[in-house]
Amino acid sequence: MKRLLMFVLLLALVSTSNITLAMSTKKTEIKKTQLKVGAARQNITPPNAMFPFDALHEACPYTAVHDSLYARAIVMDNGEQRAVLVEIDEVQVPEPLATRKAVAVAAGVSESNVIICVSHTHSTLHPNGEDKRLQQVIDRIRTGAVEATRQAVASLQPATISFARTKAFVNINNGEAEQSAGQYSNTAFSDKTLDIVRFSSMSDKPIALVVNYPTHAEVMFRSISYNGGYEVSGDLPGRTAYILEKANGTNGNGAPIVLATAGAEADQQPLLTSRQHTSTMGYIDQGVGGWAIVDALAHRLTDAINEAVKTMPIGKSNVSIETMSTEAVVPGQYRHQNRETGEITDEESDDVHIPISRITVDDIAFAGVGADLASSVGVEVRDASPIANTMLITCTAGVVGYILPDAMYDHYTHAVFGSRVRKGYSTKAIINAFAKTK
């Protein structure tokens, strides 16, 4: 009788455990449903009436617009969750909190479901709020981002998503890792990784591409190319997007909307630049000839993109969508140099809050960092990601400046003086923030 009673109790315990396990599994199960995607763009180019424009901190004025700037948006929705990725042709997102909030309202989502990033082109008027004359440009950027988002929502259609990783040989280190006397170092690290996400209709027609590559967009930065001044331009990523959008799926190339995002590029630059510093002749400037460099590098980059797209696997249509928004908090510092003596001093400052965000669509992640990461730091962060196919997007809304490998802080370079974080903390803090699942 005792044995029978023990057996009944054991059976009840096992059954209860199985029920509990089933309930637990059900709670953590992520529902996969049909993906819908919409994409759109809006022109945000400063009006011609603004030129010539004497920008703050620049030796020459901006005298004209060479090519248009855009705000581009992709909206992803599976009926359970909606997320928005916006890319702006700018050096940084102006008034980031207000812009992110406006985009979230336009999409009907919470701000944690929105990632706003930039192509990081330096050939703009730099509307960061410091120059009050540029408020109309800031308002135009926000309006463009909002309208692109609204149009993307309106164009939602059943879609698939696919991911590819390849390499492109369009960048080089900028020499700061080893404090080179020239503009690059022959031995410093340079990541060539090119990540691509393709959204397609159910009939396999392209809807949009997101391309991600680690280089500053500064082929034409401070190159005097028109009437004794600089020209506004989307530079390398802008030209790349233009070529791919113009192709618009012809012969398997391009897409109607292309978001060219910045990878970990704090110490990376285009392979060639129009205005280049040499160790023997100082600065040399190709001027108007620099636009041929932009075009040549953009075609090299688009070739690498198109070759990868042609071999992409068939995209997934039933997917889960998750979003995450948090911060990596690290100790801060300011680095100063006495102009008379050359003495370097480090001053401790308040903690720095690095914005961290992620949109995960099945096993593909858009991982956003509100900072300008050095290439080797980006590789470390990306490789530590818990998501299989992670595209690391830097310079998202709320950018805090440069984040560099510890060895770079031993040099006295532009990036080091522009870094607000104390060495030894940031990389680990960012990795830990991305390790969170919610």
Tab-separated table of N, CA and C in Angstrom, residues 57-135:
chain	number	residue	atom	x	y	z
A	57	HIS	N	33.608	77.070	-37.397
A	57	HIS	CA	34.795	76.205	-37.295
A	57	HIS	C	35.321	75.723	-38.647
A	58	GLU	N	34.914	76.355	-39.746
A	58	GLU	CA	35.420	75.973	-41.055
A	58	GLU	C	36.186	77.143	-41.679
A	59	ALA	N	37.266	76.819	-42.393
A	59	ALA	CA	38.097	77.858	-42.998
A	59	ALA	C	37.448	78.464	-44.237
A	60	CYS	N	36.619	77.686	-44.922
A	60	CYS	CA	35.979	78.146	-46.155
A	60	CYS	C	34.465	77.974	-46.045
A	61	PRO	N	33.698	78.712	-46.826
A	61	PRO	CA	32.243	78.577	-46.794
A	61	PRO	C	31.774	77.368	-47.593
A	62	TYR	N	30.543	76.926	-47.307
A	62	TYR	CA	29.858	75.995	-48.196
A	62	TYR	C	29.218	76.831	-49.296
A	63	THR	N	29.546	76.541	-50.532
A	63	THR	CA	29.134	77.401	-51.637
A	63	THR	C	28.019	76.819	-52.495
A	64	ALA	N	27.716	75.527	-52.357
A	64	ALA	CA	26.684	74.929	-53.215
A	64	ALA	C	26.325	73.531	-52.717
A	65	VAL	N	25.297	72.978	-53.337
A	65	VAL	CA	24.910	71.580	-53.110
A	65	VAL	C	25.371	70.762	-54.305
A	66	HIS	N	26.165	69.740	-54.044
A	66	HIS	CA	26.610	68.880	-55.133
A	66	HIS	C	25.610	67.763	-55.401
A	67	ASP	N	25.103	67.127	-54.348
A	67	ASP	CA	24.096	66.085	-54.502
A	67	ASP	C	23.164	66.105	-53.295
A	68	SER	N	21.975	65.606	-53.482
A	68	SER	CA	20.917	65.710	-52.476
A	68	SER	C	21.169	64.823	-51.267
A	69	LEU	N	20.633	65.268	-50.131
A	69	LEU	CA	20.647	64.512	-48.887
A	69	LEU	C	19.242	63.977	-48.624
A	70	TYR	N	19.167	62.804	-47.964
A	70	TYR	CA	17.868	62.174	-47.742
A	70	TYR	C	17.737	61.636	-46.320
A	71	ALA	N	16.484	61.518	-45.899
A	71	ALA	CA	16.131	60.705	-44.734
A	71	ALA	C	15.392	59.495	-45.281
A	72	ARG	N	15.822	58.308	-44.876
A	72	ARG	CA	15.225	57.073	-45.372
A	72	ARG	C	14.715	56.250	-44.190
A	73	ALA	N	13.577	55.600	-44.380
A	73	ALA	CA	12.963	54.830	-43.291
A	73	ALA	C	12.534	53.456	-43.770
A	74	ILE	N	12.717	52.463	-42.903
A	74	ILE	CA	12.182	51.115	-43.112
A	74	ILE	C	11.348	50.766	-41.885
A	75	VAL	N	10.119	50.338	-42.122
A	75	VAL	CA	9.235	49.887	-41.048
A	75	VAL	C	9.027	48.391	-41.194
A	76	MET	N	9.219	47.653	-40.092
A	76	MET	CA	9.057	46.200	-40.051
A	76	MET	C	7.919	45.862	-39.095
A	77	ASP	N	6.993	45.012	-39.527
A	77	ASP	CA	5.803	44.707	-38.725
A	77	ASP	C	5.405	43.258	-38.967
A	78	ASN	N	5.179	42.512	-37.880
A	78	ASN	CA	4.701	41.135	-38.043
A	78	ASN	C	3.346	40.918	-37.372
A	79	GLY	N	2.633	42.003	-37.115
A	79	GLY	CA	1.335	41.885	-36.472
A	79	GLY	C	1.413	41.807	-34.965
A	80	GLU	N	2.549	41.394	-34.448
A	80	GLU	CA	2.780	41.312	-33.008
A	80	GLU	C	3.633	42.480	-32.517
A	81	GLN	N	4.526	42.944	-33.391
A	81	GLN	CA	5.487	43.993	-33.028
A	81	GLN	C	5.818	44.805	-34.263
A	82	ARG	N	6.083	46.104	-34.049
A	82	ARG	CA	6.493	46.980	-35.141
A	82	ARG	C	7.773	47.689	-34.739
A	83	ALA	N	8.731	47.796	-35.685
A	83	ALA	CA	10.000	48.466	-35.417
A	83	ALA	C	10.359	49.343	-36.608
A	84	VAL	N	11.142	50.387	-36.325
A	84	VAL	CA	11.484	51.379	-37.340
A	84	VAL	C	12.986	51.626	-37.346
A	85	LEU	N	13.572	51.614	-38.530
A	85	LEU	CA	14.972	51.990	-38.721
A	85	LEU	C	15.013	53.181	-39.662
A	86	VAL	N	15.598	54.283	-39.202
A	86	VAL	CA	15.712	55.501	-40.001
A	86	VAL	C	17.187	55.846	-40.165
A	87	GLU	N	17.581	56.165	-41.400
A	87	GLU	CA	18.952	56.630	-41.667
A	87	GLU	C	18.880	58.018	-42.276
A	88	ILE	N	19.730	58.914	-41.770
A	88	ILE	CA	19.750	60.298	-42.218
A	88	ILE	C	21.118	60.599	-42.802
A	89	ASP	N	21.140	61.276	-43.934
A	89	ASP	CA	22.410	61.691	-44.539
A	89	ASP	C	22.931	62.910	-43.775
A	90	GLU	N	23.595	62.643	-42.676
A	90	GLU	CA	24.146	63.689	-41.815
A	90	GLU	C	25.345	63.129	-41.055
A	91	VAL	N	26.054	64.020	-40.361
A	91	VAL	CA	27.196	63.596	-39.557
A	91	VAL	C	26.736	63.069	-38.195
A	92	GLN	N	25.621	63.592	-37.681
A	92	GLN	CA	25.011	63.067	-36.467
A	92	GLN	C	23.534	63.442	-36.476
A	93	VAL	N	22.753	62.777	-35.630
A	93	VAL	CA	21.320	63.039	-35.571
A	93	VAL	C	21.087	64.317	-34.769
A	94	PRO	N	20.529	65.369	-35.388
A	94	PRO	CA	20.289	66.604	-34.643
A	94	PRO	C	19.083	66.474	-33.706
A	95	GLU	N	19.176	67.108	-32.536
A	95	GLU	CA	18.110	67.055	-31.533
A	95	GLU	C	17.567	65.630	-31.425
A	96	PRO	N	18.418	64.695	-31.003
A	96	PRO	CA	18.093	63.263	-31.100
A	96	PRO	C	16.848	62.830	-30.331
A	97	LEU	N	16.634	63.365	-29.141
A	97	LEU	CA	15.479	62.936	-28.351
A	97	LEU	C	14.183	63.338	-29.038
A	98	ALA	N	14.117	64.589	-29.498
A	98	ALA	CA	12.906	65.067	-30.161
A	98	ALA	C	12.674	64.350	-31.482
A	99	THR	N	13.744	64.089	-32.216
A	99	THR	CA	13.613	63.424	-33.514
A	99	THR	C	13.145	61.984	-33.340
A	100	ARG	N	13.717	61.295	-32.373
A	100	ARG	CA	13.310	59.907	-32.129
A	100	ARG	C	11.848	59.839	-31.680
A	101	LYS	N	11.448	60.763	-30.835
A	101	LYS	CA	10.065	60.791	-30.360
A	101	LYS	C	9.103	61.051	-31.508
A	102	ALA	N	9.435	61.993	-32.385
A	102	ALA	CA	8.566	62.326	-33.517
A	102	ALA	C	8.410	61.143	-34.457
A	103	VAL	N	9.502	60.417	-34.710
A	103	VAL	CA	9.444	59.235	-35.572
A	103	VAL	C	8.584	58.149	-34.924
A	104	ALA	N	8.738	57.957	-33.622
A	104	ALA	CA	7.950	56.946	-32.909
A	104	ALA	C	6.461	57.250	-33.007
A	105	VAL	N	6.085	58.517	-32.840
A	105	VAL	CA	4.678	58.910	-32.957
A	105	VAL	C	4.166	58.636	-34.369
A	106	ALA	N	4.969	58.967	-35.378
A	106	ALA	CA	4.562	58.755	-36.765
A	106	ALA	C	4.335	57.280	-37.071
A	107	ALA	N	5.110	56.406	-36.419
A	107	ALA	CA	4.994	54.966	-36.669
A	107	ALA	C	3.994	54.292	-35.747
A	108	GLY	N	3.550	55.002	-34.706
A	108	GLY	CA	2.623	54.408	-33.757
A	108	GLY	C	3.275	53.381	-32.855
A	109	VAL	N	4.537	53.652	-32.459
A	109	VAL	CA	5.275	52.721	-31.605
A	109	VAL	C	5.917	53.490	-30.455
A	110	SER	N	6.460	52.761	-29.503
A	110	SER	CA	7.222	53.398	-28.430
A	110	SER	C	8.612	53.757	-28.946
A	111	GLU	N	9.275	54.682	-28.281
A	111	GLU	CA	10.599	55.123	-28.719
A	111	GLU	C	11.624	54.000	-28.683
A	112	SER	N	11.413	52.997	-27.830
A	112	SER	CA	12.343	51.863	-27.753
A	112	SER	C	12.284	50.994	-28.998
A	113	ASN	N	11.277	51.210	-29.852
A	113	ASN	CA	11.144	50.443	-31.091
A	113	ASN	C	11.726	51.175	-32.295
A	114	VAL	N	12.464	52.264	-32.042
A	114	VAL	CA	13.001	53.099	-33.105
A	114	VAL	C	14.517	53.193	-32.997
A	115	ILE	N	15.207	52.974	-34.091
A	115	ILE	CA	16.635	53.264	-34.201
A	115	ILE	C	16.813	54.317	-35.286
A	116	ILE	N	17.458	55.431	-34.930
A	116	ILE	CA	17.787	56.461	-35.911
A	116	ILE	C	19.305	56.568	-35.984
A	117	CYS	N	19.839	56.489	-37.185
A	117	CYS	CA	21.284	56.546	-37.378
A	117	CYS	C	21.603	57.518	-38.505
A	118	VAL	N	22.866	57.695	-38.787
A	118	VAL	CA	23.304	58.582	-39.869
A	118	VAL	C	24.276	57.842	-40.783
A	119	SER	N	24.409	58.373	-41.999
A	119	SER	CA	25.426	57.844	-42.911
A	119	SER	C	26.809	58.328	-42.499
A	120	HIS	N	26.853	59.370	-41.674
A	120	HIS	CA	28.064	59.991	-41.139
A	120	HIS	C	28.846	60.756	-42.203
A	121	THR	N	28.119	61.292	-43.199
A	121	THR	CA	28.779	62.164	-44.158
A	121	THR	C	29.217	63.451	-43.465
A	122	HIS	N	30.452	63.883	-43.759
A	122	HIS	CA	30.981	65.111	-43.157
A	122	HIS	C	30.763	66.333	-44.040
A	123	SER	N	30.276	66.131	-45.255
A	123	SER	CA	30.096	67.240	-46.183
A	123	SER	C	28.692	67.833	-46.055
A	124	THR	N	28.367	68.278	-44.856
A	124	THR	CA	27.091	68.934	-44.584
A	124	THR	C	27.355	70.179	-43.747
A	125	LEU	N	26.297	70.893	-43.429
A	125	LEU	CA	26.428	72.118	-42.640
A	125	LEU	C	26.566	71.845	-41.149
A	126	HIS	N	26.567	70.585	-40.755
A	126	HIS	CA	26.745	70.159	-39.359
A	126	HIS	C	25.718	70.813	-38.437
A	127	PRO	N	24.428	70.527	-38.658
A	127	PRO	CA	23.385	71.141	-37.824
A	127	PRO	C	23.227	70.433	-36.479
A	128	ASN	N	24.163	70.672	-35.577
A	128	ASN	CA	24.151	69.987	-34.282
A	128	ASN	C	23.544	70.828	-33.165
A	129	GLY	N	22.975	71.960	-33.510
A	129	GLY	CA	22.358	72.806	-32.507
A	129	GLY	C	23.228	73.938	-32.021
A	130	GLU	N	24.532	73.857	-32.328
A	130	GLU	CA	25.457	74.899	-31.876
A	130	GLU	C	25.238	76.203	-32.634
A	131	ASP	N	24.924	76.092	-33.926
A	131	ASP	CA	24.714	77.263	-34.772
A	131	ASP	C	23.207	77.484	-34.936
A	132	LYS	N	22.674	78.515	-34.304
A	132	LYS	CA	21.227	78.759	-34.315
A	132	LYS	C	20.701	79.099	-35.708
A	133	ARG	N	21.564	79.493	-36.626
A	133	ARG	CA	21.126	79.772	-37.987
A	133	ARG	C	20.641	78.514	-38.698
A	134	LEU	N	20.982	77.351	-38.149
A	134	LEU	CA	20.672	76.094	-38.820
A	134	LEU	C	19.415	75.416	-38.281
A	135	GLN	N	18.625	76.128	-37.481
A	135	GLN	CA	17.408	75.513	-36.935
A	135	GLN	C	16.458	75.081	-38.048
